PDB file of C-alpha atoms in Angstrom:
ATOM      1  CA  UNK F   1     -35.918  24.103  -4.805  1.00  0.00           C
ATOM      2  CA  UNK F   2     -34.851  27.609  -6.216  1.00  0.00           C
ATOM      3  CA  UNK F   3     -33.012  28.099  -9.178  1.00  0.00           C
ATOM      4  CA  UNK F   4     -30.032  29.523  -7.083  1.00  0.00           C
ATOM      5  CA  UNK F   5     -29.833  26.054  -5.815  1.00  0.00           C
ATOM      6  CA  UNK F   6     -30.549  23.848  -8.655  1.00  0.00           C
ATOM      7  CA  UNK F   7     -27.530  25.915 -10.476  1.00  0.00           C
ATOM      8  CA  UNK F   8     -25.219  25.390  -7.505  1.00  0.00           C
ATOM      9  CA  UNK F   9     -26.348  21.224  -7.756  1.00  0.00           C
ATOM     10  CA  UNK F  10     -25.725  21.558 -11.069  1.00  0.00           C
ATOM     11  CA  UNK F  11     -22.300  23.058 -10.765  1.00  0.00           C
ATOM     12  CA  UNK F  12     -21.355  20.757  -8.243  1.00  0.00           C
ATOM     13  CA  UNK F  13     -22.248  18.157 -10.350  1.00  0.00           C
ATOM     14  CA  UNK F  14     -20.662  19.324 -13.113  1.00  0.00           C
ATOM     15  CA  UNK F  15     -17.397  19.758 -11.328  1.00  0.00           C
ATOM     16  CA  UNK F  16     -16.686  16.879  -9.226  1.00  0.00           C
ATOM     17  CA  UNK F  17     -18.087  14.088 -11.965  1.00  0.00           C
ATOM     18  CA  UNK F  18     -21.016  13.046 -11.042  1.00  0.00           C
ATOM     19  CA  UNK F  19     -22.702  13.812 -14.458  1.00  0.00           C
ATOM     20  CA  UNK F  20     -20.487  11.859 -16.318  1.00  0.00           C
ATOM     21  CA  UNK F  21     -20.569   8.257 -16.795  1.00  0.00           C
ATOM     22  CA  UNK F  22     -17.593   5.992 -16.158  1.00  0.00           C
ATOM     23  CA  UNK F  23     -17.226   3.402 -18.627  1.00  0.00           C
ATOM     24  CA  UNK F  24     -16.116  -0.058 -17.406  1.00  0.00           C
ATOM     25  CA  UNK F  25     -12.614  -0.697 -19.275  1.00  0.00           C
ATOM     26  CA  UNK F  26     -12.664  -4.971 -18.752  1.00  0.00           C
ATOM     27  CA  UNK F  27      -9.205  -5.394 -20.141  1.00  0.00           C
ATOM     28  CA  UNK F  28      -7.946  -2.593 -17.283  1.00  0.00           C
ATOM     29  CA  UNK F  29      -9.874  -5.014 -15.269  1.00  0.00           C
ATOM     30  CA  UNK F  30      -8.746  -8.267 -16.081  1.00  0.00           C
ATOM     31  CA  UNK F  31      -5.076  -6.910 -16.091  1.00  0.00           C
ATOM     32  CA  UNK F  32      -5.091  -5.966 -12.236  1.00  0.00           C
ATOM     33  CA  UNK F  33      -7.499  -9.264 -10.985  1.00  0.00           C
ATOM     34  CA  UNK F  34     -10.655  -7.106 -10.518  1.00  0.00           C
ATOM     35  CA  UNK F  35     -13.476  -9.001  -9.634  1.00  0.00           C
ATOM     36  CA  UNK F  36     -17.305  -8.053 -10.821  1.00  0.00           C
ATOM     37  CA  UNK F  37     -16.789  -5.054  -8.189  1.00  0.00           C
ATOM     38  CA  UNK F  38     -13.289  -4.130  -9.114  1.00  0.00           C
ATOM     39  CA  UNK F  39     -11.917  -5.475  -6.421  1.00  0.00           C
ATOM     40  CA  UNK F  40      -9.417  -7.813  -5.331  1.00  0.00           C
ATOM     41  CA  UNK F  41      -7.995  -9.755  -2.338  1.00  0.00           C
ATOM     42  CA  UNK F  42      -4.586  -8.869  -0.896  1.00  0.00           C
ATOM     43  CA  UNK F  43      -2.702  -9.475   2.618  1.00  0.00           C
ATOM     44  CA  UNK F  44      -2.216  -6.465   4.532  1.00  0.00           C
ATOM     45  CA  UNK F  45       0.944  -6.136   6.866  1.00  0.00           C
ATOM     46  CA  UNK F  46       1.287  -4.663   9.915  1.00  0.00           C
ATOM     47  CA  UNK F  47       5.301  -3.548  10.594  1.00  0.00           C
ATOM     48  CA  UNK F  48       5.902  -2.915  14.921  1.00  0.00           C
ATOM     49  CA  UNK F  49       8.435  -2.369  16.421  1.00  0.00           C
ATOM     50  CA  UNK F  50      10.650  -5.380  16.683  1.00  0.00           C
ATOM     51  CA  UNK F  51      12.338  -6.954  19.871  1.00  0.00           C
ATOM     52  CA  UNK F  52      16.101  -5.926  18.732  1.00  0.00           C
ATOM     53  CA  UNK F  53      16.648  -3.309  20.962  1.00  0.00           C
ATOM     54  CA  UNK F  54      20.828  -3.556  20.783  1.00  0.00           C
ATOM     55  CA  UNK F  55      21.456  -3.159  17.001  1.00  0.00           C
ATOM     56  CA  UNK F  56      24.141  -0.408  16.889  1.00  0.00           C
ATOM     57  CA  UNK F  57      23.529   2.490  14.506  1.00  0.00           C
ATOM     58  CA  UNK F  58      25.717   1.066  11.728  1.00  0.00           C
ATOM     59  CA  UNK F  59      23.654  -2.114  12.107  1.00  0.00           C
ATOM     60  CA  UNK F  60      20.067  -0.992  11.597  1.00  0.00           C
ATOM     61  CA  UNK F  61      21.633   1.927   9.146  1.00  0.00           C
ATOM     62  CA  UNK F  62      22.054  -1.837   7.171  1.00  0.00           C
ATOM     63  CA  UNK F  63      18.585  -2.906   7.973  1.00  0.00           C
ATOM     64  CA  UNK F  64      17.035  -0.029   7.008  1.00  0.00           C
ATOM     65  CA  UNK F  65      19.125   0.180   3.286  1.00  0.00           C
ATOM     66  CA  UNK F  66      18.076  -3.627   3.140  1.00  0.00           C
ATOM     67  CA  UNK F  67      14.685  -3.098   3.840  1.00  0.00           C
ATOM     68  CA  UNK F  68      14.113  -0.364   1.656  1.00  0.00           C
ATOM     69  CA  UNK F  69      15.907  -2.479  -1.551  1.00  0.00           C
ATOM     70  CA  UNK F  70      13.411  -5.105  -0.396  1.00  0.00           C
ATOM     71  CA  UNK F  71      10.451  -2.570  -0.593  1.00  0.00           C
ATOM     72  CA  UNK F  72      11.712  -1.774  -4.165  1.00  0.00           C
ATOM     73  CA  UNK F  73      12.480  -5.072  -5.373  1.00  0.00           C
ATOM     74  CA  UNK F  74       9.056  -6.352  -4.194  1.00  0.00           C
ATOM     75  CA  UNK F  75       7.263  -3.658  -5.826  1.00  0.00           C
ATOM     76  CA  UNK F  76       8.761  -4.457  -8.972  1.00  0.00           C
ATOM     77  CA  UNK F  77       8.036  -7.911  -9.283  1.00  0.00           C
ATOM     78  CA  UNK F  78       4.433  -6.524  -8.621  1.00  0.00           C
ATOM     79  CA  UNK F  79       3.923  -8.445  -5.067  1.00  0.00           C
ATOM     80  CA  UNK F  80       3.668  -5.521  -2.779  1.00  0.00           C
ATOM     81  CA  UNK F  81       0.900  -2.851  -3.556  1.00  0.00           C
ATOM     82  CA  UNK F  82       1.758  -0.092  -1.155  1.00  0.00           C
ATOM     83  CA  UNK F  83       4.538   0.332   1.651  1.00  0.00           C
ATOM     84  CA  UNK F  84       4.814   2.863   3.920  1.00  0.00           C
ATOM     85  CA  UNK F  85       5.328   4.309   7.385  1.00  0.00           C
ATOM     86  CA  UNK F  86       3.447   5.233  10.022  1.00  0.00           C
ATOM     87  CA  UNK F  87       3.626   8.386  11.541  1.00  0.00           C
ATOM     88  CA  UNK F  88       4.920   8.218  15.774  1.00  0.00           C
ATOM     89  CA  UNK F  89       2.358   6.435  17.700  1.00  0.00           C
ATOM     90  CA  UNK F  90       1.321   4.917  20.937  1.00  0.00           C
ATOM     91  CA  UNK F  91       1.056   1.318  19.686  1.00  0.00           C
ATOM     92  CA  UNK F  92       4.630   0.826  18.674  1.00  0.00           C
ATOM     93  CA  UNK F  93       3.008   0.658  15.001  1.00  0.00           C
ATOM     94  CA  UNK F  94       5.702   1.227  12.325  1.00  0.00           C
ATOM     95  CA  UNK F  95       4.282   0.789   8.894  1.00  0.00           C
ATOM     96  CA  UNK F  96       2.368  -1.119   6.466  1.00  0.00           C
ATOM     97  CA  UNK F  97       2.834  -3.549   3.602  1.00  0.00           C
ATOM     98  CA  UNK F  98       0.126  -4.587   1.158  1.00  0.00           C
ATOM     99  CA  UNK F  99       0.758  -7.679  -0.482  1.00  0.00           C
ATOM    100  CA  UNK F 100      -0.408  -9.011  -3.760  1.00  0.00           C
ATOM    101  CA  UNK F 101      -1.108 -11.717  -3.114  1.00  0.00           C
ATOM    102  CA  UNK F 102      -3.883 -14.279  -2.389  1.00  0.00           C
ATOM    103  CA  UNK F 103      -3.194 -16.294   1.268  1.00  0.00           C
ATOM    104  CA  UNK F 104      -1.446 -15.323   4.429  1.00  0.00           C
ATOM    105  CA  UNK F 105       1.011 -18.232   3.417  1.00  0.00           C
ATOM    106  CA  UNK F 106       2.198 -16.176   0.236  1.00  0.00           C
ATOM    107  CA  UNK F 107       2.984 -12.675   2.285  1.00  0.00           C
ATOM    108  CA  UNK F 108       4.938 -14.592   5.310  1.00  0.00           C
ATOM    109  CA  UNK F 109       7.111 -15.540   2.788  1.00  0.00           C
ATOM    110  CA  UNK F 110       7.800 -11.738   1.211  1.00  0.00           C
ATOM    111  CA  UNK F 111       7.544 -10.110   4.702  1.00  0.00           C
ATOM    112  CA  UNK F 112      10.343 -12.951   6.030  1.00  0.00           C
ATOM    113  CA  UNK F 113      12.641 -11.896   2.945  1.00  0.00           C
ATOM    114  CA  UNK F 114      13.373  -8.209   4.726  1.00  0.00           C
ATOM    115  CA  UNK F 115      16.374  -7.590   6.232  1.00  0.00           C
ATOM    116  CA  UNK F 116      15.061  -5.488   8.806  1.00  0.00           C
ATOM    117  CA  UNK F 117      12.848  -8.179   9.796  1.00  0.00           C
ATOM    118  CA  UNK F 118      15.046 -10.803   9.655  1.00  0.00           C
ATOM    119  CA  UNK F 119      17.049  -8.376  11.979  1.00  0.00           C
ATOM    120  CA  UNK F 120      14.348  -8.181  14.272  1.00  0.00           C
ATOM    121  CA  UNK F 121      13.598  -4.763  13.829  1.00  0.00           C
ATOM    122  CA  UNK F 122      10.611  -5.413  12.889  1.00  0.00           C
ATOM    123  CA  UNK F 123       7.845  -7.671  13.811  1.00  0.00           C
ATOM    124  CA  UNK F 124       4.784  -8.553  11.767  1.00  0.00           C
ATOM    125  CA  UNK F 125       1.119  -9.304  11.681  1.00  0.00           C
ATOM    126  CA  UNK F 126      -0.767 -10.346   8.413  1.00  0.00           C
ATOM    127  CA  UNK F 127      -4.625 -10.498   7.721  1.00  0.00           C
ATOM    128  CA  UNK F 128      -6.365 -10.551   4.387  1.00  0.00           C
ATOM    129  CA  UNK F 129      -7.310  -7.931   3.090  1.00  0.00           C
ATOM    130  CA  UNK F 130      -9.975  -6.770   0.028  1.00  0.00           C
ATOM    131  CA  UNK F 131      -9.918  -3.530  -1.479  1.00  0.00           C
ATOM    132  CA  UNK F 132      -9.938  -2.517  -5.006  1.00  0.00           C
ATOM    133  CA  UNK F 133      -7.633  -3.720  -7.729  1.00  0.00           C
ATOM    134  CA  UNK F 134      -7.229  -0.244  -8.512  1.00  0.00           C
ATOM    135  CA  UNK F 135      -4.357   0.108  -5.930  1.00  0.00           C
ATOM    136  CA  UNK F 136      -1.636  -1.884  -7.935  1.00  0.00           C
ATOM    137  CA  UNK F 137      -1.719   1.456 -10.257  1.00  0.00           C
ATOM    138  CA  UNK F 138      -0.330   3.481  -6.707  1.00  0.00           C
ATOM    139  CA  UNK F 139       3.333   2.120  -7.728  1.00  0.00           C
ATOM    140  CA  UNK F 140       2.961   3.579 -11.396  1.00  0.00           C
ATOM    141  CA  UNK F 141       1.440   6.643 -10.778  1.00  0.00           C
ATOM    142  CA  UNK F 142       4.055   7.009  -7.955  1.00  0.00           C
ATOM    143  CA  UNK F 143       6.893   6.820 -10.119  1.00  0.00           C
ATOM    144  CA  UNK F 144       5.499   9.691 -12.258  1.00  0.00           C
ATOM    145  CA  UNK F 145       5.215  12.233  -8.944  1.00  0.00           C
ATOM    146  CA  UNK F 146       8.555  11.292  -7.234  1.00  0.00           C
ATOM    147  CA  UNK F 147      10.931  13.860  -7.693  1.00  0.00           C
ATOM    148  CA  UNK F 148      13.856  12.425  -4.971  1.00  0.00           C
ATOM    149  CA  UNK F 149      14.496   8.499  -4.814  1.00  0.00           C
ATOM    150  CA  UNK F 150      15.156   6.504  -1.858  1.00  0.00           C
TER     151      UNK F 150
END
């Protein structure tokens, strides 16, 4: 390897971490339900289109408000990870939900307490879901980057 190179590694290095050691911060950890891997099990949400096809415009105008109060109450009490839409698709897919919590059981429960499901707006599927703990920071972190509220 020439020198050119090893300086460009280095740099690299250098610049995107991978000289410097992360420490492990267990009370972080502990606080967000990490496991030994940092990881945790959640229920992830699948939002489709619904089978209310009739709702007039002041109707799912309602839905909608509901179900985005929902999507903030939820995320306060610290049950829902991340929410969002999909972009248009071909599978009628209309956005996600990431629940914190541990069974399928748990998240029917939240999912069933939106308005725009209740409406049937919205129709569901739930799976379990592991990923790291590290996503309950996403509604933190969001509330420091959004300039315009919902």
């Amino acid at each position: 390897m020439s020198t050119k190179h090893l300086i460009i590694l280095l740099f690299l290095g250098l610049n995107f971490g991978f000289s410097q050691e992360v420490k492990f911060d267990e009370n972080l950890a502990k606080s967000l339900g990490a496991d030994d891997y940092g990881m945790k099990q959640y229920v992830f949400c699948i939002l489709k289109t619904g089978s209310n096809t009739t709702a007039s415009e002041k109707e799912r105008n309602d839905y909608f408000k509901g179900h985005m109060e929902n999507i903030q109450r939820l995320a306060s009490e610290g049950k829902l990870a991340v929410a969002g839409p999909f972009m248009k698709n071909d599978k009628n897919y209309r956005g996600i939900f990431v629940f914190n919590v541990a069974t399928v059981e748990e998240a029917k429960v939240l999912v069933e307490s939106d308005p725009a499901v209740q409406g049937k707006i919205f129709e569901y599927e739930l799976t379990p879901w592991y990923c790291s703990a590290a996503l309950m920071k996403v509604n933190e972190i969001h509330q420091s980057i959004q300039k315009t509220k919902f």
